[in-house]
Each structure stands twice: as structure tokens, then as C-alpha cells.
Amino acid sequence: MTIFEKIAAREISAQIVWEDDEVMAFHDVDPKAPVHVLIVPKRVIPRLAESADTDQALLGKLLLTTRIVAEKLDLLTSGYRVVINNGPDAGESVPHLHVHVLGKRPLTWPPG
Ligand code: AMP
């Protein structure tokens, strides 16, 4: 099981922001911004590069869930960044697809 599957199974605790039967959103344990939430599909896709055409609806749902998180955590006016790290050069550390939502501080561009 991935660490995020364990969170979904309540074997590891997390500060959950939102959840339904397909996805869950919870606060990152090592936040890089005042708001740093991860949105994770309950069905494991290891990373974006290993997604399939049949994952289209689930991938869309992950992005639509960023709006729910932004509404819940008051990011709609100030703005927020959505990040997916894919593979070693991007710094991916958990092989279970997840979308980062970062906000509540100005974020520099380009990222490091
Ligand atoms: P990435 O580097 O894109 O693979 O992101 C993995 C993220 O998962 C990192 O930001 C970690 O801080 C976060 N993370 C790892 N373990 C946990 C956990 N138990 N609860 C919440 N976030 C976690």
C-alpha cells in the first residue's frame, strides 16, 4: 500500500479537507506554503506518465477538486498554484499520483 492509500484507509492520520468515493484532499505533512493540500485519487495511478486514456474522468476530477479546496480554504481571491511532480527531476517522492495545491503566500516563478 502507498502512504496515501494508508491515509485513505485511515491507517495513517491526516488532516482531511474533503473526500468522496474517488478522491481525497488533505493537508501536506511538510507544508511548503501556509496552505499546502494534496489531492489524491483513491484508485492508485503511480504517476501522470503512467495514466491511461481510461483515467480521463479521474484526472479531470482531480483538477476540479482543486476548486473545491480553493473554496474551502479561501484561496479564490488570493490565488493558488497547482503542481504535479512526475519522476525524479520533478522531485516526485510518493509513487501515487497527487496534485499539490499551494497558497496564502506569493509564489515565485519559475519554480526551483
Ligand atoms: P511529491 O514530492 O510531489 O511526491 O509529494 C509528496 C508529498 O507528500 C510531499 O509534499 C510530502 O510532504 C507529502 N507527504 C508524505 N507523507 C505524508 C503524510 N503522511 N501526510 C501528508 N503528506 C505527506
PDB file of C-alpha atoms and ligand atoms in Angstrom:
ATOM      1  CA  MET A   1       0.000   0.000   0.000  1.00  0.00           C
ATOM      2  CA  THR A   2       1.207   3.513  -0.689  1.00  0.00           C
ATOM      3  CA  ILE A   3       1.298   6.007   2.157  1.00  0.00           C
ATOM      4  CA  PHE A   4      -1.696   7.768   0.587  1.00  0.00           C
ATOM      5  CA  GLU A   5      -3.669   4.519   0.404  1.00  0.00           C
ATOM      6  CA  LYS A   6      -2.964   4.126   4.120  1.00  0.00           C
ATOM      7  CA  ILE A   7      -4.344   7.619   4.719  1.00  0.00           C
ATOM      8  CA  ALA A   8      -7.468   6.748   2.709  1.00  0.00           C
ATOM      9  CA  ALA A   9      -7.831   3.552   4.754  1.00  0.00           C
ATOM     10  CA  ARG A  10      -7.409   5.549   7.994  1.00  0.00           C
ATOM     11  CA  GLU A  11      -4.292   3.556   8.895  1.00  0.00           C
ATOM     12  CA  ILE A  12      -2.328   6.831   8.979  1.00  0.00           C
ATOM     13  CA  SER A  13      -3.942  10.019  10.196  1.00  0.00           C
ATOM     14  CA  ALA A  14      -4.157  13.171   8.125  1.00  0.00           C
ATOM     15  CA  GLN A  15      -5.967  16.483   8.285  1.00  0.00           C
ATOM     16  CA  ILE A  16      -8.633  15.793   5.702  1.00  0.00           C
ATOM     17  CA  VAL A  17     -10.092  18.775   3.842  1.00  0.00           C
ATOM     18  CA  TRP A  18     -12.501  16.985   1.528  1.00  0.00           C
ATOM     19  CA  GLU A  19     -13.303  13.466   0.406  1.00  0.00           C
ATOM     20  CA  ASP A  20     -15.703  11.451  -1.717  1.00  0.00           C
ATOM     21  CA  ASP A  21     -15.636   7.905  -3.030  1.00  0.00           C
ATOM     22  CA  GLU A  22     -12.990   8.669  -5.686  1.00  0.00           C
ATOM     23  CA  VAL A  23     -10.640  11.314  -4.307  1.00  0.00           C
ATOM     24  CA  MET A  24      -9.471  12.811  -1.050  1.00  0.00           C
ATOM     25  CA  ALA A  25      -7.763  16.069  -0.120  1.00  0.00           C
ATOM     26  CA  PHE A  26      -5.645  16.517   2.997  1.00  0.00           C
ATOM     27  CA  HIS A  27      -3.002  18.885   4.331  1.00  0.00           C
ATOM     28  CA  ASP A  28       0.608  18.078   3.415  1.00  0.00           C
ATOM     29  CA  VAL A  29       2.584  16.943   6.464  1.00  0.00           C
ATOM     30  CA  ASP A  30       5.561  19.126   5.419  1.00  0.00           C
ATOM     31  CA  PRO A  31       3.894  22.262   4.035  1.00  0.00           C
ATOM     32  CA  LYS A  32       5.766  24.490   1.578  1.00  0.00           C
ATOM     33  CA  ALA A  33       3.231  27.308   1.909  1.00  0.00           C
ATOM     34  CA  PRO A  34       0.699  28.388   4.570  1.00  0.00           C
ATOM     35  CA  VAL A  35      -1.836  26.312   2.631  1.00  0.00           C
ATOM     36  CA  HIS A  36      -0.440  23.110   1.114  1.00  0.00           C
ATOM     37  CA  VAL A  37      -3.001  20.453   0.338  1.00  0.00           C
ATOM     38  CA  LEU A  38      -2.622  17.197  -1.584  1.00  0.00           C
ATOM     39  CA  ILE A  39      -5.442  15.825  -3.710  1.00  0.00           C
ATOM     40  CA  VAL A  40      -5.151  12.102  -4.263  1.00  0.00           C
ATOM     41  CA  PRO A  41      -7.194   9.552  -6.218  1.00  0.00           C
ATOM     42  CA  LYS A  42      -8.228   6.590  -4.085  1.00  0.00           C
ATOM     43  CA  ARG A  43      -7.503   4.288  -7.030  1.00  0.00           C
ATOM     44  CA  VAL A  44      -3.729   4.292  -7.432  1.00  0.00           C
ATOM     45  CA  ILE A  45      -2.198   5.737 -10.566  1.00  0.00           C
ATOM     46  CA  PRO A  46       1.553   5.799  -9.815  1.00  0.00           C
ATOM     47  CA  ARG A  47       2.258   8.997 -11.714  1.00  0.00           C
ATOM     48  CA  LEU A  48       0.905  11.113 -14.553  1.00  0.00           C
ATOM     49  CA  ALA A  49       3.224   9.416 -17.079  1.00  0.00           C
ATOM     50  CA  GLU A  50       1.549   6.105 -16.275  1.00  0.00           C
ATOM     51  CA  SER A  51      -2.001   7.346 -16.659  1.00  0.00           C
ATOM     52  CA  ALA A  52      -4.158   5.887 -19.420  1.00  0.00           C
ATOM     53  CA  ASP A  53      -6.928   7.182 -21.655  1.00  0.00           C
ATOM     54  CA  THR A  54      -9.355   5.366 -19.345  1.00  0.00           C
ATOM     55  CA  ASP A  55      -8.206   7.631 -16.486  1.00  0.00           C
ATOM     56  CA  GLN A  56      -9.565  10.744 -18.227  1.00  0.00           C
ATOM     57  CA  ALA A  57     -12.531  11.276 -15.911  1.00  0.00           C
ATOM     58  CA  LEU A  58     -10.484  10.711 -12.768  1.00  0.00           C
ATOM     59  CA  LEU A  59      -7.752  13.088 -13.955  1.00  0.00           C
ATOM     60  CA  GLY A  60     -10.391  15.722 -14.653  1.00  0.00           C
ATOM     61  CA  LYS A  61     -11.873  15.171 -11.233  1.00  0.00           C
ATOM     62  CA  LEU A  62      -8.503  15.775  -9.564  1.00  0.00           C
ATOM     63  CA  LEU A  63      -8.304  19.193 -11.235  1.00  0.00           C
ATOM     64  CA  LEU A  64     -11.914  20.050 -10.476  1.00  0.00           C
ATOM     65  CA  THR A  65     -11.256  19.174  -6.842  1.00  0.00           C
ATOM     66  CA  THR A  66      -8.662  21.963  -6.690  1.00  0.00           C
ATOM     67  CA  ARG A  67     -11.591  24.385  -6.970  1.00  0.00           C
ATOM     68  CA  ILE A  68     -13.356  22.764  -4.012  1.00  0.00           C
ATOM     69  CA  VAL A  69     -10.165  23.005  -1.950  1.00  0.00           C
ATOM     70  CA  ALA A  70      -9.655  26.628  -3.016  1.00  0.00           C
ATOM     71  CA  GLU A  71     -13.205  27.494  -1.981  1.00  0.00           C
ATOM     72  CA  LYS A  72     -12.902  25.719   1.357  1.00  0.00           C
ATOM     73  CA  LEU A  73      -9.542  27.281   2.233  1.00  0.00           C
ATOM     74  CA  ASP A  74     -10.295  30.795   0.964  1.00  0.00           C
ATOM     75  CA  LEU A  75      -7.848  30.829  -1.940  1.00  0.00           C
ATOM     76  CA  LEU A  76     -10.154  32.015  -4.703  1.00  0.00           C
ATOM     77  CA  THR A  77      -9.284  35.705  -4.419  1.00  0.00           C
ATOM     78  CA  SER A  78      -5.620  35.498  -3.417  1.00  0.00           C
ATOM     79  CA  GLY A  79      -4.812  32.717  -5.890  1.00  0.00           C
ATOM     80  CA  TYR A  80      -3.065  29.389  -5.667  1.00  0.00           C
ATOM     81  CA  ARG A  81      -0.711  27.125  -7.568  1.00  0.00           C
ATOM     82  CA  VAL A  82      -1.467  23.580  -8.720  1.00  0.00           C
ATOM     83  CA  VAL A  83       1.532  21.269  -9.110  1.00  0.00           C
ATOM     84  CA  ILE A  84       2.052  17.651 -10.153  1.00  0.00           C
ATOM     85  CA  ASN A  85       5.589  16.289  -9.751  1.00  0.00           C
ATOM     86  CA  ASN A  86       6.329  13.483 -12.192  1.00  0.00           C
ATOM     87  CA  GLY A  87       9.543  11.487 -11.810  1.00  0.00           C
ATOM     88  CA  PRO A  88      12.988  12.146 -10.323  1.00  0.00           C
ATOM     89  CA  ASP A  89      13.808  15.522 -11.895  1.00  0.00           C
ATOM     90  CA  ALA A  90      10.492  16.902 -10.638  1.00  0.00           C
ATOM     91  CA  GLY A  91      11.138  15.663  -7.100  1.00  0.00           C
ATOM     92  CA  GLU A  92       8.362  13.091  -7.005  1.00  0.00           C
ATOM     93  CA  SER A  93       8.688  11.211  -3.717  1.00  0.00           C
ATOM     94  CA  VAL A  94       5.431   9.260  -3.378  1.00  0.00           C
ATOM     95  CA  PRO A  95       4.543   6.907  -6.268  1.00  0.00           C
ATOM     96  CA  HIS A  96       0.816   7.591  -6.008  1.00  0.00           C
ATOM     97  CA  LEU A  97      -0.431  10.427  -8.209  1.00  0.00           C
ATOM     98  CA  HIS A  98      -1.235  13.566  -6.246  1.00  0.00           C
ATOM     99  CA  VAL A  99      -1.971  17.178  -7.020  1.00  0.00           C
ATOM    100  CA  HIS A 100      -0.431  19.833  -4.789  1.00  0.00           C
ATOM    101  CA  VAL A 101      -2.464  22.983  -4.067  1.00  0.00           C
ATOM    102  CA  LEU A 102      -0.327  25.783  -2.624  1.00  0.00           C
ATOM    103  CA  GLY A 103      -1.468  29.180  -1.478  1.00  0.00           C
ATOM    104  CA  LYS A 104      -1.625  32.019   1.056  1.00  0.00           C
ATOM    105  CA  ARG A 105       1.764  33.416   0.091  1.00  0.00           C
ATOM    106  CA  PRO A 106       3.219  34.854  -3.134  1.00  0.00           C
ATOM    107  CA  LEU A 107       4.844  32.000  -5.091  1.00  0.00           C
ATOM    108  CA  THR A 108       7.880  32.684  -7.259  1.00  0.00           C
ATOM    109  CA  TRP A 109       8.172  31.716 -10.915  1.00  0.00           C
ATOM    110  CA  PRO A 110       9.925  29.791 -12.348  1.00  0.00           C
ATOM    111  CA  PRO A 111       9.861  27.152  -9.611  1.00  0.00           C
ATOM    112  CA  GLY A 112      13.244  25.894  -8.363  1.00  0.00           C
TER     113      GLY A 112
HETATM  114  P1  AMP B   1       5.913  14.683  -4.182  1.00  0.00           P
HETATM  115  O1  AMP B   1       7.281  15.122  -3.770  1.00  0.00           O
HETATM  116  O2  AMP B   1       5.316  15.507  -5.282  1.00  0.00           O
HETATM  117  O3  AMP B   1       5.852  13.195  -4.460  1.00  0.00           O
HETATM  118  O4  AMP B   1       4.972  14.982  -2.947  1.00  0.00           O
HETATM  119  C1  AMP B   1       4.789  14.098  -1.891  1.00  0.00           C
HETATM  120  C2  AMP B   1       4.252  14.912  -0.759  1.00  0.00           C
HETATM  121  O5  AMP B   1       3.670  14.040   0.188  1.00  0.00           O
HETATM  122  C3  AMP B   1       5.315  15.727  -0.021  1.00  0.00           C
HETATM  123  O6  AMP B   1       4.998  17.119  -0.092  1.00  0.00           O
HETATM  124  C4  AMP B   1       5.234  15.190   1.404  1.00  0.00           C
HETATM  125  O7  AMP B   1       5.445  16.194   2.371  1.00  0.00           O
HETATM  126  C5  AMP B   1       3.839  14.622   1.444  1.00  0.00           C
HETATM  127  N1  AMP B   1       3.608  13.587   2.435  1.00  0.00           N
HETATM  128  C6  AMP B   1       4.361  12.494   2.660  1.00  0.00           C
HETATM  129  N2  AMP B   1       3.821  11.757   3.648  1.00  0.00           N
HETATM  130  C7  AMP B   1       2.699  12.400   4.038  1.00  0.00           C
HETATM  131  C8  AMP B   1       1.704  12.132   5.029  1.00  0.00           C
HETATM  132  N3  AMP B   1       1.748  11.048   5.818  1.00  0.00           N
HETATM  133  N4  AMP B   1       0.693  13.033   5.169  1.00  0.00           N
HETATM  134  C9  AMP B   1       0.627  14.130   4.393  1.00  0.00           C
HETATM  135  N5  AMP B   1       1.533  14.419   3.445  1.00  0.00           N
HETATM  136  C10 AMP B   1       2.559  13.572   3.271  1.00  0.00           C
END
